[in-house]
XYZ file of C-alpha atoms in Angstrom:
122
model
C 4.192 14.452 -18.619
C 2.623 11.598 -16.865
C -0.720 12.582 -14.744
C -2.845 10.492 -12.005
C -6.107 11.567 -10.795
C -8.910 10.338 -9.037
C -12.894 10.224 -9.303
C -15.787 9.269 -7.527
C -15.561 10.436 -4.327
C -18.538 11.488 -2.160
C -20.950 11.825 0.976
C -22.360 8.285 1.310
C -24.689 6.951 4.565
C -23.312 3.741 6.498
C -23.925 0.698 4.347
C -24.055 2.677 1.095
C -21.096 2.174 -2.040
C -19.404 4.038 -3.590
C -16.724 3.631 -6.665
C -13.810 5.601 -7.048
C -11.556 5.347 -10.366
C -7.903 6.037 -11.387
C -7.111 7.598 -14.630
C -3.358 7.898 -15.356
C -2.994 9.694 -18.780
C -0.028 11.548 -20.591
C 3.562 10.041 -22.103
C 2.609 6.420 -20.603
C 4.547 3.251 -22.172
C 3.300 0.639 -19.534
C 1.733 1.096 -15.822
C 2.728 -1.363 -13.563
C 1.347 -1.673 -9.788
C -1.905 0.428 -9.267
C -2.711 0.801 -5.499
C -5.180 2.773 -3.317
C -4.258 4.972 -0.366
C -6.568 6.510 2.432
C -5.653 9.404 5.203
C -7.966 10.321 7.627
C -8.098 13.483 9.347
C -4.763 12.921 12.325
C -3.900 9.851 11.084
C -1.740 8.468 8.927
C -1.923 7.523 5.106
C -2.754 4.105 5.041
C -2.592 1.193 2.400
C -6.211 -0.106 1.402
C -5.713 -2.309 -1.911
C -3.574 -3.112 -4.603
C -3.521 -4.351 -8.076
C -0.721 -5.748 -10.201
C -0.347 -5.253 -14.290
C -1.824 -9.320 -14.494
C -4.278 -8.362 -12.287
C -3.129 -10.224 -8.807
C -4.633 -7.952 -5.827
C -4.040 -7.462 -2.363
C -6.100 -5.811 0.776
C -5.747 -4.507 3.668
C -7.540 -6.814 6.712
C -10.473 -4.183 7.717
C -11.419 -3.732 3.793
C -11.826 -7.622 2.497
C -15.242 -8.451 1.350
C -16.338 -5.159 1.366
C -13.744 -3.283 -1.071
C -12.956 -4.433 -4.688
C -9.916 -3.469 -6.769
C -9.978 -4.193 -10.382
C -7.992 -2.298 -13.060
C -8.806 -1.819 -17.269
C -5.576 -1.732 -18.554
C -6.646 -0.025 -21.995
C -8.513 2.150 -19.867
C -5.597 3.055 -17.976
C -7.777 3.296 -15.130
C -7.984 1.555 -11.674
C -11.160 1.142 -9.581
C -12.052 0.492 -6.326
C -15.619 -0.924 -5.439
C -16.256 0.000 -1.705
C -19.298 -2.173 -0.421
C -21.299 -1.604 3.324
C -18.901 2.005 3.897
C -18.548 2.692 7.468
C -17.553 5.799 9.363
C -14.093 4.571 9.559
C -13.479 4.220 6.205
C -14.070 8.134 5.762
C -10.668 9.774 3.970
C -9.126 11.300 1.604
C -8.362 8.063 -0.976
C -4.995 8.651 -3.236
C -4.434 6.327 -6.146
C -0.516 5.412 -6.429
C 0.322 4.300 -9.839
C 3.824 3.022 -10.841
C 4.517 3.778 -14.806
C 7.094 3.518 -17.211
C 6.734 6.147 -19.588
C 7.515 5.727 -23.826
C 10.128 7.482 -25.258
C 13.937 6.922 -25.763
C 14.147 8.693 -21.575
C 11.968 6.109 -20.787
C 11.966 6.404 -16.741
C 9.971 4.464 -14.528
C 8.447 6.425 -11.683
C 5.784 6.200 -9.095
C 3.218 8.743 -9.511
C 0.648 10.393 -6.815
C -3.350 11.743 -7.550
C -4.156 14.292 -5.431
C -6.846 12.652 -3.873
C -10.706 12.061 -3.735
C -12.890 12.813 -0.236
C -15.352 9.758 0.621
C -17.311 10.614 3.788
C -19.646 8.403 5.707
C -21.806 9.532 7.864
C -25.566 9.381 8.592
């Protein structure tokens, strides 16, 4: 049993930070790609950042310099740093981890949190 779930969500003013984690725990042989999602309320779930197992990221356009990904892989945890939050960037943030779990029915799977609210708003 392979689990994903998210911290660090909260009501933050305009400008303010926040960081939100990713803990993946349970029958885990290696995680690959970590990468956070957003959905706002009517919209669609959007990609923010990513992070590959040797560290390479990726962001979206309205997030660089102001979000940073970063991953500890003995941690089994992902981060995201979000710096100078705006109303815009209120969602619900997923964390999307792809892992191959240990065992001789090893399987590699991508795996869903259920989500931490981050709300900006003065």
């Amino acid at each position: 049993q392979v689990q994903v779930v998210e911290f660090g969500g909260d009501l933050v003013e305009p400008g303010g930070s926040l960081r939100l984690s990713c803990v993946a725990s349970g029958n885990i042989f290696t995680i690959y790609g970590m990468t956070w999602y957003r959905q706002a309320p009517g919209k669609q779930r959007e990609f923010v950042a990513a992070i590959t197992a040797l560290h390479n990221t990726n962001y979206q356009d309205s997030v660089k310099g102001r979000f940073t990904i970063s991953r500890d892989n003995a941690k089994k945890t992902a981060y995201l740093q979000m710096n100078n939050l705006q109303p815009d960037d209120t969602a619900l943030y997923y964390c999307n981890a792809v892992i191959r779990t240990a065992g001789v029915d090893s399987t590699t799977d991508e795996y869903w949190g259920q989500g931490t609210q981050v709300t900006v708003s003065s």
